[in-house]
Amino acid sequence: MNKPQLRIGLIGSGFMGKTHIFGFATAARVFDLPVRIELECIADATPELARAAMSRYGFRRHADSWEELAADPGIDVLDITAPNALHRPMAIAGLAAGKHIYCEKPLAVDVTEATEMTKAAELAGVKTQVGFNYLANPMFRLAKKLISEGRIGEIRSFRGIHAEDYMADRAAPWSWRHDSRGGGATADLGSHIIATAEYLIGPIIGVCGDMHTAIQERRTSEGSEVRVNVDDVGRAFLRFENGASGSIEANWMASGQKMQHAFEIYGSDGAITFDQNRLNELRLHETGTDGRTEGFRTLLAGPEHAPYGEFCVAPGHQLGYNDLKAIEIRDFIEAIAEERSEPFNFAAGLRIQRLVEAIKDSTMRARWTDFT
Amino acid sequence: MNKPQLRIGLIGSGFMGKTHIFGFATAARVFDLPVRIELECIADATPELARAAMSRYGFRRHADSWEELAADPGIDVLDITAPNALHRPMAIAGLAAGKHIYCEKPLAVDVTEATEMTKAAELAGVKTQVGFNYLANPMFRLAKKLISEGRIGEIRSFRGIHAEDYMADRAAPWSWRHDSRGGGATADLGSHIIATAEYLIGPIIGVCGDMHTAIQERRTSEGSEVRVNVDDVGRAFLRFENGASGSIEANWMASGQKMQHAFEIYGSDGAITFDQNRLNELRLHETGTDGRTEGFRTLLAGPEHAPYGEFCVAPGHQLGYNDLKAIEIRDFIEAIAEERSEPFNFAAGLRIQRLVEAIKDSTMRARWTDFT
Amino acid sequence: MNKPQLRIGLIGSGFMGKTHIFGFATAARVFDLPVRIELECIADATPELARAAMSRYGFRRHADSWEELAADPGIDVLDITAPNALHRPMAIAGLAAGKHIYCEKPLAVDVTEATEMTKAAELAGVKTQVGFNYLANPMFRLAKKLISEGRIGEIRSFRGIHAEDYMADRAAPWSWRHDSRGGGATADLGSHIIATAEYLIGPIIGVCGDMHTAIQERRTSEGSEVRVNVDDVGRAFLRFENGASGSIEANWMASGQKMQHAFEIYGSDGAITFDQNRLNELRLHETGTDGRTEGFRTLLAGPEHAPYGEFCVAPGHQLGYNDLKAIEIRDFIEAIAEERSEPFNFAAGLRIQRLVEAIKDSTMRARWTDFT
Amino acid sequence: MNKPQLRIGLIGSGFMGKTHIFGFATAARVFDLPVRIELECIADATPELARAAMSRYGFRRHADSWEELAADPGIDVLDITAPNALHRPMAIAGLAAGKHIYCEKPLAVDVTEATEMTKAAELAGVKTQVGFNYLANPMFRLAKKLISEGRIGEIRSFRGIHAEDYMADRAAPWSWRHDSRGGGATADLGSHIIATAEYLIGPIIGVCGDMHTAIQERRTSEGSEVRVNVDDVGRAFLRFENGASGSIEANWMASGQKMQHAFEIYGSDGAITFDQNRLNELRLHETGTDGRTEGFRTLLAGPEHAPYGEFCVAPGHQLGYNDLKAIEIRDFIEAIAEERSEPFNFAAGLRIQRLVEAIKDSTMRARWTDFT
């Protein structure tokens, strides 16, 4: 118990705030971390909310404002789960105070902001992480490993989708997610599948975008009608540095789809497919010599797929979404403690942001956009 | 037994030729057709092959050449299953002799040829059909019916794929399918999913293409190396007349995929998905009011899905691919006998051809192409 | 075209009658049979029905009664698709006239009848076949082959189900299927899964039965109430000669199930599973050395799985139920023509009948019953 | 933060011990519990192990022996995750000291022990819980609710399976799981599916068992050969009080199966099926009036299925196995705090034990055994 402590200052206790809290709690037990995590202080939209969250979730203290928290000498990590538009000022303030920053995705509302944040992080010399949690799935790591081992040969094509249906209802009220500064299906959901594409296949060097606004007006919760400028569905063709081609689709009006973060990767000697709706499964095809018994194999997460075994010693018991967040947190904490490079830092988040913007730009110009 | 007879003259007894023969045999028994089908005469690459096929498959006669067959006064329908490059001369000859023409897809190797054929057919005043057999599936007709009934609301987006793996092997020899006149994944496979898209969603009014040649050289069966000019994978963004947007992918190097003719259709109030690998199943989601029990429903083909009941009175027994061909044949024969309009005639085939060419053209120019 | 002819005399043109007609038509085209099949003569419940079926399905002649057909010197095979209670007299008459007999399952309404028929067939020295069509599936043959090759090691346990829902509705009228002579879920559906069990695992040497009547009264179509004596669901534990143990369930009130003819076979080194609802798929697990990539593989029917390739040269195109019947017919015809032993003759049908009766007997006595 | 505390004393830090620790950590954050959980003290096989586990998992103290822990006045709950044979003495000791007891399943090695423990618990007047964690799944609760709402009508039949493959390998060493006192597939795995059966369908009133030992000798880790007396596969027919019939199978040598805790429930108007390999999914069929669009619906866990929403506000994100344990713990803690009756207490555990013994007994006598 004489490990050094790592004191977390969290901003926000909504959807993602809670996910982070649960992730810290799980990570602290499941993994033999190099530090002792302390849920030190929490800030929220109001001091009252912060106090309630402190008491509800077991933080030691609360802060009356995020500004107070960001400057708090008693925290080591500033964890940002506030709306996208606040990421930049919060991160800049935290970096100015020398904190490590853990920021929910997307990193910022645009490339300009994200670039500023990334530069500030480099100057500050701290560790940063952007929460692209799907990448923490052991089955993604297995997929990446199998590809790098050449199990499916030379990669030729990629098809990626991130579809949900939470904006399918025309009556769903206007929110900041519909604001052109950072909103839209491609920015919100497409960013995930772009991250997955690059994680598995490697750098993207060109995009051709196609974004559509199907529901062009929405009402605010107060009842006034607002013109929607962001995409309900965004698609892109992709060209990868390694020569493969591919496509993605981001869709937040895909009725009936709850979590279709799915991909299909085709290589010269096999294929790998995945759907987050069944996050413990990876499907692998290997072209072989006995045609009678070839077929896609369904691999089920188990102790052979680290760090599954830390959660459960028996196979087939299933990890959940919050477990993925715990793995993401473990990775960040190890990067901080061991001064290793972070798996998905601000520079990585900026890159995704730039790719989203390239797709937007390509859509506007109705042409391919090169990317470097 | 005093039905009029309909005498078939078939060219070719390879893959599709056999499928047609089986389809005629099945259609003749399963359906109470308005005519009696006679397998009258067959032509093949050589007179010897034709004679062997006649005897093997029970034709009354054989012809020494397709030219002879096309002009044969003893046949009513000329059925063309020869390589694509021969479709035009064969059809033109058959039309000149006043035959109804049943032609495998694609209609021709390019739009010029297909246009000529379509005009000739209109002049001849006969019935024509192009073999886009997937459309004959009762589950497609169910999907179309459900959409037109408004069961999934206003259609917003479409995602279509036709992927197989028969060209995944770099060592697969060069064939006419690799010839730029009519070959390539988009022409060969993409044409199917384009036909499906228009069948279900309606007219396409714009495309943006992306075609790639992954294996750029192949050897002929004689061993010489040939440069491949056609696409191994082709993608397109689609804009539909009804306002929906969508995409397709055609891929013949999708290792492990045998018959992924798949689509997902998202409407304002539900969704429909399908995969030809399980051709007797359609998945339907309807957005409702009891969130606890919403989900995609797997509909299994049965007598409620005409004409399944003609094949089998009990549900769940499964139709096969050759049964789909029999349905396609029934539709054509009824169009001939009842002087109704054909479900998928030369004009429809030409339209698909033009869409394939528009995708090619868009790829070359790296821009959207309008379509009318 | 100078093959000897094989003249079929068919009794019945209902569900199974049609399936046989379609099967003959398909078999005649798809396979290069040693004989020329002639649909010679048909009998039905009345002369009028027989005449109509003749004309509808292309038989050369019709008979006024099954007795007339059974004795007709112009037929070689008597094909029986009449209700179960008529199988015995029809088959006995046909055998007396020296016909080969093709009889739908179950062979008879009880073991006494089935024994008499089997003895008569042996005396007659003709070929017989009982229509257990699921066994004709290439994927069953693949399963059997993989087992015999030792691919899943020593067989340890079997789980078999045949569930449908056509009797789930309490209002479904009383029919001969509810008659204790030959009726009930175990006799009607269980017989199929018992046949599958023995086909794949080998002889059964002991059973312990459990049969239930859930809907104890049904109305006839005339409206009178009849006590139902047969089982709606039947189960049995099985002991196999090779040491494996297993179970089956037959259920005709399994709401929502259309064709759940399913099995799971576990061996020391792997497993095989199947569900007829997806008859073109077999799932295979092989225990290996790389735990990371182990899992059930979905094998999709293709040309590697004879005789699929006769129907279609490309994989993944799917066989249908009627195609299975065509394979069954091919097997019978080859047995006749080549004087080989039949795959599933009267003796085999009798054995299934005896197993059904053993399960009934075991249920009554509430004890295990040995079987030889 | 002024909630009363509930001090946990845990025995064991192996597979299930860790699962409990993770479950407490998660429950404490995810749920707004009426108490503050304190991981107070841990005991393990040796004092050294206990000290290491204390430090690794954040307990305040450790105990040198379980006896010391059971009597510790500083704990409120004794949590037992030791091997089965120790459950009785540990629970009796804890009860004697007035602790609430949380005991992993099975409750004991035989009915005699379990009865003693249950009586002692009743006398002590404390709360008890046995860890049948699958029952904590929100989708199980949904299934139970739908059944009680009559959504699938009158229940007619049940089919349950719990199959894994961890004993499929003949070389897997002999362990206490192979000891006839409490070991075997039916006791270890079958107990789970029996609990599920009664949870969903109601009381069982008769069983007929069939247990087999496929691998009759195993080596200890020291290398000596031991005769195995317990079952590798156990089956039972079930009769339920409500008139339904059913069956279960427990199999620990089902090669390739990792967590096939699966059931199918058929009612007069619908059906429900489930497989723990996909624990976030429930399949529901409702017989309706539009046959065209009937089919099994796949329900995906979401906020509509309490307490999913406590873990995540968005649907489709997936709960994991450890989350189920957290729900089980929440239920127990609420029962303690609110003096409500426990969902699955010692009396319930005893009942399962008695059912397992009835199946064994029935197998020995080769007859049905009544159960009350």
PDB file of N, CA and C in Angstrom, chain C residues 144-211:
ATOM      1  N   LYS C 144     -20.541 -36.064 -40.976  1.00  0.00           N
ATOM      2  CA  LYS C 144     -20.253 -37.493 -40.793  1.00  0.00           C
ATOM      3  C   LYS C 144     -18.808 -37.796 -41.175  1.00  0.00           C
ATOM      4  N   LYS C 145     -18.369 -37.192 -42.263  1.00  0.00           N
ATOM      5  CA  LYS C 145     -17.010 -37.398 -42.750  1.00  0.00           C
ATOM      6  C   LYS C 145     -15.999 -36.860 -41.737  1.00  0.00           C
ATOM      7  N   LEU C 146     -16.229 -35.668 -41.242  1.00  0.00           N
ATOM      8  CA  LEU C 146     -15.301 -35.066 -40.286  1.00  0.00           C
ATOM      9  C   LEU C 146     -15.220 -35.920 -39.025  1.00  0.00           C
ATOM     10  N   ILE C 147     -16.349 -36.439 -38.602  1.00  0.00           N
ATOM     11  CA  ILE C 147     -16.355 -37.303 -37.416  1.00  0.00           C
ATOM     12  C   ILE C 147     -15.536 -38.558 -37.694  1.00  0.00           C
ATOM     13  N   SER C 148     -15.763 -39.158 -38.861  1.00  0.00           N
ATOM     14  CA  SER C 148     -15.069 -40.429 -39.145  1.00  0.00           C
ATOM     15  C   SER C 148     -13.573 -40.198 -39.347  1.00  0.00           C
ATOM     16  N   GLU C 149     -13.211 -39.000 -39.769  1.00  0.00           N
ATOM     17  CA  GLU C 149     -11.781 -38.671 -39.902  1.00  0.00           C
ATOM     18  C   GLU C 149     -11.144 -38.347 -38.549  1.00  0.00           C
ATOM     19  N   GLY C 150     -11.965 -38.329 -37.510  1.00  0.00           N
ATOM     20  CA  GLY C 150     -11.431 -38.043 -36.181  1.00  0.00           C
ATOM     21  C   GLY C 150     -11.186 -36.571 -35.914  1.00  0.00           C
ATOM     22  N   ARG C 151     -11.742 -35.716 -36.733  1.00  0.00           N
ATOM     23  CA  ARG C 151     -11.447 -34.279 -36.593  1.00  0.00           C
ATOM     24  C   ARG C 151     -11.920 -33.700 -35.251  1.00  0.00           C
ATOM     25  N   ILE C 152     -12.928 -34.307 -34.648  1.00  0.00           N
ATOM     26  CA  ILE C 152     -13.339 -33.796 -33.324  1.00  0.00           C
ATOM     27  C   ILE C 152     -13.094 -34.843 -32.235  1.00  0.00           C
ATOM     28  N   GLY C 153     -12.275 -35.838 -32.569  1.00  0.00           N
ATOM     29  CA  GLY C 153     -11.888 -36.844 -31.574  1.00  0.00           C
ATOM     30  C   GLY C 153     -12.992 -37.843 -31.287  1.00  0.00           C
ATOM     31  N   GLU C 154     -12.860 -38.443 -30.129  1.00  0.00           N
ATOM     32  CA  GLU C 154     -13.828 -39.453 -29.672  1.00  0.00           C
ATOM     33  C   GLU C 154     -15.138 -38.741 -29.311  1.00  0.00           C
ATOM     34  N   ILE C 155     -16.262 -39.261 -29.824  1.00  0.00           N
ATOM     35  CA  ILE C 155     -17.554 -38.603 -29.599  1.00  0.00           C
ATOM     36  C   ILE C 155     -18.054 -38.897 -28.187  1.00  0.00           C
ATOM     37  N   ARG C 156     -18.405 -37.839 -27.490  1.00  0.00           N
ATOM     38  CA  ARG C 156     -18.822 -38.003 -26.099  1.00  0.00           C
ATOM     39  C   ARG C 156     -20.291 -37.692 -25.848  1.00  0.00           C
ATOM     40  N   SER C 157     -20.829 -36.671 -26.512  1.00  0.00           N
ATOM     41  CA  SER C 157     -22.235 -36.379 -26.230  1.00  0.00           C
ATOM     42  C   SER C 157     -22.937 -35.747 -27.427  1.00  0.00           C
ATOM     43  N   PHE C 158     -24.227 -35.941 -27.454  1.00  0.00           N
ATOM     44  CA  PHE C 158     -25.077 -35.509 -28.563  1.00  0.00           C
ATOM     45  C   PHE C 158     -26.310 -34.820 -27.989  1.00  0.00           C
ATOM     46  N   ARG C 159     -26.693 -33.707 -28.615  1.00  0.00           N
ATOM     47  CA  ARG C 159     -27.935 -33.035 -28.225  1.00  0.00           C
ATOM     48  C   ARG C 159     -28.702 -32.743 -29.501  1.00  0.00           C
ATOM     49  N   GLY C 160     -29.891 -33.281 -29.618  1.00  0.00           N
ATOM     50  CA  GLY C 160     -30.660 -33.125 -30.852  1.00  0.00           C
ATOM     51  C   GLY C 160     -32.047 -32.579 -30.566  1.00  0.00           C
ATOM     52  N   ILE C 161     -32.514 -31.754 -31.484  1.00  0.00           N
ATOM     53  CA  ILE C 161     -33.831 -31.129 -31.336  1.00  0.00           C
ATOM     54  C   ILE C 161     -34.506 -31.127 -32.699  1.00  0.00           C
ATOM     55  N   HIS C 162     -35.791 -31.411 -32.692  1.00  0.00           N
ATOM     56  CA  HIS C 162     -36.589 -31.064 -33.870  1.00  0.00           C
ATOM     57  C   HIS C 162     -37.837 -30.366 -33.362  1.00  0.00           C
ATOM     58  N   ALA C 163     -37.852 -29.053 -33.528  1.00  0.00           N
ATOM     59  CA  ALA C 163     -38.973 -28.264 -33.016  1.00  0.00           C
ATOM     60  C   ALA C 163     -39.571 -27.414 -34.124  1.00  0.00           C
ATOM     61  N   GLU C 164     -40.879 -27.404 -34.174  1.00  0.00           N
ATOM     62  CA  GLU C 164     -41.641 -26.542 -35.075  1.00  0.00           C
ATOM     63  C   GLU C 164     -42.821 -26.013 -34.268  1.00  0.00           C
ATOM     64  N   ASP C 165     -43.636 -25.198 -34.894  1.00  0.00           N
ATOM     65  CA  ASP C 165     -44.740 -24.648 -34.102  1.00  0.00           C
ATOM     66  C   ASP C 165     -46.118 -24.849 -34.739  1.00  0.00           C
ATOM     67  N   TYR C 166     -46.209 -25.799 -35.655  1.00  0.00           N
ATOM     68  CA  TYR C 166     -47.474 -25.899 -36.383  1.00  0.00           C
ATOM     69  C   TYR C 166     -48.624 -26.457 -35.563  1.00  0.00           C
ATOM     70  N   MET C 167     -48.347 -26.969 -34.361  1.00  0.00           N
ATOM     71  CA  MET C 167     -49.432 -27.405 -33.491  1.00  0.00           C
ATOM     72  C   MET C 167     -49.499 -26.545 -32.215  1.00  0.00           C
ATOM     73  N   ALA C 168     -48.843 -25.394 -32.233  1.00  0.00           N
ATOM     74  CA  ALA C 168     -48.830 -24.550 -31.027  1.00  0.00           C
ATOM     75  C   ALA C 168     -50.195 -23.935 -30.749  1.00  0.00           C
ATOM     76  N   ASP C 169     -50.950 -23.735 -31.809  1.00  0.00           N
ATOM     77  CA  ASP C 169     -52.247 -23.081 -31.660  1.00  0.00           C
ATOM     78  C   ASP C 169     -53.283 -24.105 -31.189  1.00  0.00           C
ATOM     79  N   ARG C 170     -53.822 -23.854 -30.033  1.00  0.00           N
ATOM     80  CA  ARG C 170     -54.841 -24.720 -29.455  1.00  0.00           C
ATOM     81  C   ARG C 170     -56.022 -24.905 -30.425  1.00  0.00           C
ATOM     82  N   ALA C 171     -56.231 -23.925 -31.287  1.00  0.00           N
ATOM     83  CA  ALA C 171     -57.366 -23.982 -32.205  1.00  0.00           C
ATOM     84  C   ALA C 171     -57.061 -24.747 -33.493  1.00  0.00           C
ATOM     85  N   ALA C 172     -55.814 -25.185 -33.651  1.00  0.00           N
ATOM     86  CA  ALA C 172     -55.494 -25.984 -34.844  1.00  0.00           C
ATOM     87  C   ALA C 172     -56.333 -27.258 -34.785  1.00  0.00           C
ATOM     88  N   PRO C 173     -57.037 -27.597 -35.857  1.00  0.00           N
ATOM     89  CA  PRO C 173     -58.007 -28.693 -35.783  1.00  0.00           C
ATOM     90  C   PRO C 173     -57.363 -30.069 -35.637  1.00  0.00           C
ATOM     91  N   TRP C 174     -58.118 -30.981 -35.045  1.00  0.00           N
ATOM     92  CA  TRP C 174     -57.707 -32.379 -34.920  1.00  0.00           C
ATOM     93  C   TRP C 174     -57.488 -32.961 -36.307  1.00  0.00           C
ATOM     94  N   SER C 175     -56.413 -33.711 -36.461  1.00  0.00           N
ATOM     95  CA  SER C 175     -56.165 -34.370 -37.747  1.00  0.00           C
ATOM     96  C   SER C 175     -55.578 -35.751 -37.475  1.00  0.00           C
ATOM     97  N   TRP C 176     -55.315 -36.465 -38.553  1.00  0.00           N
ATOM     98  CA  TRP C 176     -54.709 -37.805 -38.363  1.00  0.00           C
ATOM     99  C   TRP C 176     -53.355 -37.711 -37.650  1.00  0.00           C
ATOM    100  N   ARG C 177     -52.742 -36.549 -37.656  1.00  0.00           N
ATOM    101  CA  ARG C 177     -51.472 -36.421 -36.935  1.00  0.00           C
ATOM    102  C   ARG C 177     -51.664 -36.533 -35.422  1.00  0.00           C
ATOM    103  N   HIS C 178     -52.930 -36.363 -34.961  1.00  0.00           N
ATOM    104  CA  HIS C 178     -53.219 -36.485 -33.536  1.00  0.00           C
ATOM    105  C   HIS C 178     -53.701 -37.873 -33.164  1.00  0.00           C
ATOM    106  N   ASP C 179     -53.759 -38.747 -34.126  1.00  0.00           N
ATOM    107  CA  ASP C 179     -54.230 -40.100 -33.871  1.00  0.00           C
ATOM    108  C   ASP C 179     -53.108 -40.919 -33.253  1.00  0.00           C
ATOM    109  N   SER C 180     -53.470 -41.729 -32.288  1.00  0.00           N
ATOM    110  CA  SER C 180     -52.410 -42.454 -31.578  1.00  0.00           C
ATOM    111  C   SER C 180     -51.728 -43.480 -32.484  1.00  0.00           C
ATOM    112  N   ARG C 181     -52.363 -43.825 -33.601  1.00  0.00           N
ATOM    113  CA  ARG C 181     -51.682 -44.725 -34.544  1.00  0.00           C
ATOM    114  C   ARG C 181     -50.725 -43.912 -35.413  1.00  0.00           C
ATOM    115  N   GLY C 182     -49.550 -43.738 -34.889  1.00  0.00           N
ATOM    116  CA  GLY C 182     -48.515 -43.112 -35.708  1.00  0.00           C
ATOM    117  C   GLY C 182     -48.351 -41.618 -35.520  1.00  0.00           C
ATOM    118  N   GLY C 183     -49.248 -40.999 -34.765  1.00  0.00           N
ATOM    119  CA  GLY C 183     -49.162 -39.558 -34.626  1.00  0.00           C
ATOM    120  C   GLY C 183     -48.320 -39.109 -33.455  1.00  0.00           C
ATOM    121  N   GLY C 184     -48.285 -37.807 -33.260  1.00  0.00           N
ATOM    122  CA  GLY C 184     -47.550 -37.242 -32.139  1.00  0.00           C
ATOM    123  C   GLY C 184     -46.241 -36.621 -32.566  1.00  0.00           C
ATOM    124  N   ALA C 185     -45.743 -35.755 -31.713  1.00  0.00           N
ATOM    125  CA  ALA C 185     -44.520 -35.009 -32.036  1.00  0.00           C
ATOM    126  C   ALA C 185     -43.316 -35.932 -32.185  1.00  0.00           C
ATOM    127  N   THR C 186     -43.206 -36.926 -31.324  1.00  0.00           N
ATOM    128  CA  THR C 186     -42.033 -37.807 -31.391  1.00  0.00           C
ATOM    129  C   THR C 186     -42.035 -38.618 -32.674  1.00  0.00           C
ATOM    130  N   ALA C 187     -43.224 -39.147 -33.043  1.00  0.00           N
ATOM    131  CA  ALA C 187     -43.298 -39.938 -34.273  1.00  0.00           C
ATOM    132  C   ALA C 187     -43.099 -39.054 -35.496  1.00  0.00           C
ATOM    133  N   ASP C 188     -43.703 -37.882 -35.479  1.00  0.00           N
ATOM    134  CA  ASP C 188     -43.684 -37.030 -36.664  1.00  0.00           C
ATOM    135  C   ASP C 188     -42.354 -36.304 -36.824  1.00  0.00           C
ATOM    136  N   LEU C 189     -41.893 -35.685 -35.765  1.00  0.00           N
ATOM    137  CA  LEU C 189     -40.670 -34.877 -35.835  1.00  0.00           C
ATOM    138  C   LEU C 189     -39.479 -35.581 -35.198  1.00  0.00           C
ATOM    139  N   GLY C 190     -39.744 -36.242 -34.078  1.00  0.00           N
ATOM    140  CA  GLY C 190     -38.663 -36.919 -33.368  1.00  0.00           C
ATOM    141  C   GLY C 190     -37.984 -37.958 -34.242  1.00  0.00           C
ATOM    142  N   SER C 191     -38.765 -38.619 -35.089  1.00  0.00           N
ATOM    143  CA  SER C 191     -38.191 -39.624 -35.975  1.00  0.00           C
ATOM    144  C   SER C 191     -37.057 -39.029 -36.809  1.00  0.00           C
ATOM    145  N   HIS C 192     -37.188 -37.779 -37.223  1.00  0.00           N
ATOM    146  CA  HIS C 192     -36.128 -37.127 -37.996  1.00  0.00           C
ATOM    147  C   HIS C 192     -34.853 -36.971 -37.182  1.00  0.00           C
ATOM    148  N   ILE C 193     -35.010 -36.509 -35.967  1.00  0.00           N
ATOM    149  CA  ILE C 193     -33.779 -36.230 -35.212  1.00  0.00           C
ATOM    150  C   ILE C 193     -33.148 -37.532 -34.698  1.00  0.00           C
ATOM    151  N   ILE C 194     -33.973 -38.551 -34.512  1.00  0.00           N
ATOM    152  CA  ILE C 194     -33.418 -39.876 -34.178  1.00  0.00           C
ATOM    153  C   ILE C 194     -32.605 -40.393 -35.359  1.00  0.00           C
ATOM    154  N   ALA C 195     -33.153 -40.230 -36.558  1.00  0.00           N
ATOM    155  CA  ALA C 195     -32.423 -40.675 -37.754  1.00  0.00           C
ATOM    156  C   ALA C 195     -31.102 -39.920 -37.868  1.00  0.00           C
ATOM    157  N   THR C 196     -31.140 -38.632 -37.604  1.00  0.00           N
ATOM    158  CA  THR C 196     -29.915 -37.825 -37.642  1.00  0.00           C
ATOM    159  C   THR C 196     -28.908 -38.313 -36.607  1.00  0.00           C
ATOM    160  N   ALA C 197     -29.408 -38.602 -35.410  1.00  0.00           N
ATOM    161  CA  ALA C 197     -28.522 -39.071 -34.326  1.00  0.00           C
ATOM    162  C   ALA C 197     -27.793 -40.345 -34.736  1.00  0.00           C
ATOM    163  N   GLU C 198     -28.537 -41.312 -35.260  1.00  0.00           N
ATOM    164  CA  GLU C 198     -27.885 -42.570 -35.648  1.00  0.00           C
ATOM    165  C   GLU C 198     -27.000 -42.396 -36.876  1.00  0.00           C
ATOM    166  N   TYR C 199     -27.419 -41.538 -37.778  1.00  0.00           N
ATOM    167  CA  TYR C 199     -26.609 -41.298 -38.978  1.00  0.00           C
ATOM    168  C   TYR C 199     -25.229 -40.771 -38.584  1.00  0.00           C
ATOM    169  N   LEU C 200     -25.207 -39.878 -37.604  1.00  0.00           N
ATOM    170  CA  LEU C 200     -23.954 -39.199 -37.264  1.00  0.00           C
ATOM    171  C   LEU C 200     -23.152 -39.910 -36.181  1.00  0.00           C
ATOM    172  N   ILE C 201     -23.857 -40.467 -35.199  1.00  0.00           N
ATOM    173  CA  ILE C 201     -23.158 -41.004 -34.024  1.00  0.00           C
ATOM    174  C   ILE C 201     -23.085 -42.526 -34.032  1.00  0.00           C
ATOM    175  N   GLY C 202     -24.034 -43.171 -34.686  1.00  0.00           N
ATOM    176  CA  GLY C 202     -24.048 -44.638 -34.703  1.00  0.00           C
ATOM    177  C   GLY C 202     -25.205 -45.180 -33.896  1.00  0.00           C
ATOM    178  N   PRO C 203     -25.263 -46.526 -33.774  1.00  0.00           N
ATOM    179  CA  PRO C 203     -26.436 -47.175 -33.171  1.00  0.00           C
ATOM    180  C   PRO C 203     -26.733 -46.730 -31.732  1.00  0.00           C
ATOM    181  N   ILE C 204     -28.018 -46.569 -31.487  1.00  0.00           N
ATOM    182  CA  ILE C 204     -28.532 -46.292 -30.142  1.00  0.00           C
ATOM    183  C   ILE C 204     -28.795 -47.620 -29.468  1.00  0.00           C
ATOM    184  N   ILE C 205     -28.393 -47.746 -28.191  1.00  0.00           N
ATOM    185  CA  ILE C 205     -28.606 -49.028 -27.502  1.00  0.00           C
ATOM    186  C   ILE C 205     -29.502 -48.894 -26.275  1.00  0.00           C
ATOM    187  N   GLY C 206     -29.956 -47.695 -25.982  1.00  0.00           N
ATOM    188  CA  GLY C 206     -30.877 -47.548 -24.854  1.00  0.00           C
ATOM    189  C   GLY C 206     -31.536 -46.191 -24.897  1.00  0.00           C
ATOM    190  N   VAL C 207     -32.798 -46.143 -24.480  1.00  0.00           N
ATOM    191  CA  VAL C 207     -33.525 -44.867 -24.461  1.00  0.00           C
ATOM    192  C   VAL C 207     -34.313 -44.734 -23.169  1.00  0.00           C
ATOM    193  N   CYS C 208     -34.522 -43.482 -22.774  1.00  0.00           N
ATOM    194  CA  CYS C 208     -35.396 -43.196 -21.639  1.00  0.00           C
ATOM    195  C   CYS C 208     -36.282 -42.032 -22.077  1.00  0.00           C
ATOM    196  N   GLY C 209     -37.571 -42.280 -22.145  1.00  0.00           N
ATOM    197  CA  GLY C 209     -38.481 -41.333 -22.775  1.00  0.00           C
ATOM    198  C   GLY C 209     -39.273 -40.472 -21.802  1.00  0.00           C
ATOM    199  N   ASP C 210     -39.803 -39.393 -22.333  1.00  0.00           N
ATOM    200  CA  ASP C 210     -40.605 -38.448 -21.551  1.00  0.00           C
ATOM    201  C   ASP C 210     -41.508 -37.685 -22.516  1.00  0.00           C
ATOM    202  N   MET C 211     -42.740 -38.143 -22.625  1.00  0.00           N
ATOM    203  CA  MET C 211     -43.660 -37.549 -23.591  1.00  0.00           C
ATOM    204  C   MET C 211     -44.833 -36.865 -22.882  1.00  0.00           C
TER     205      MET C 211
END
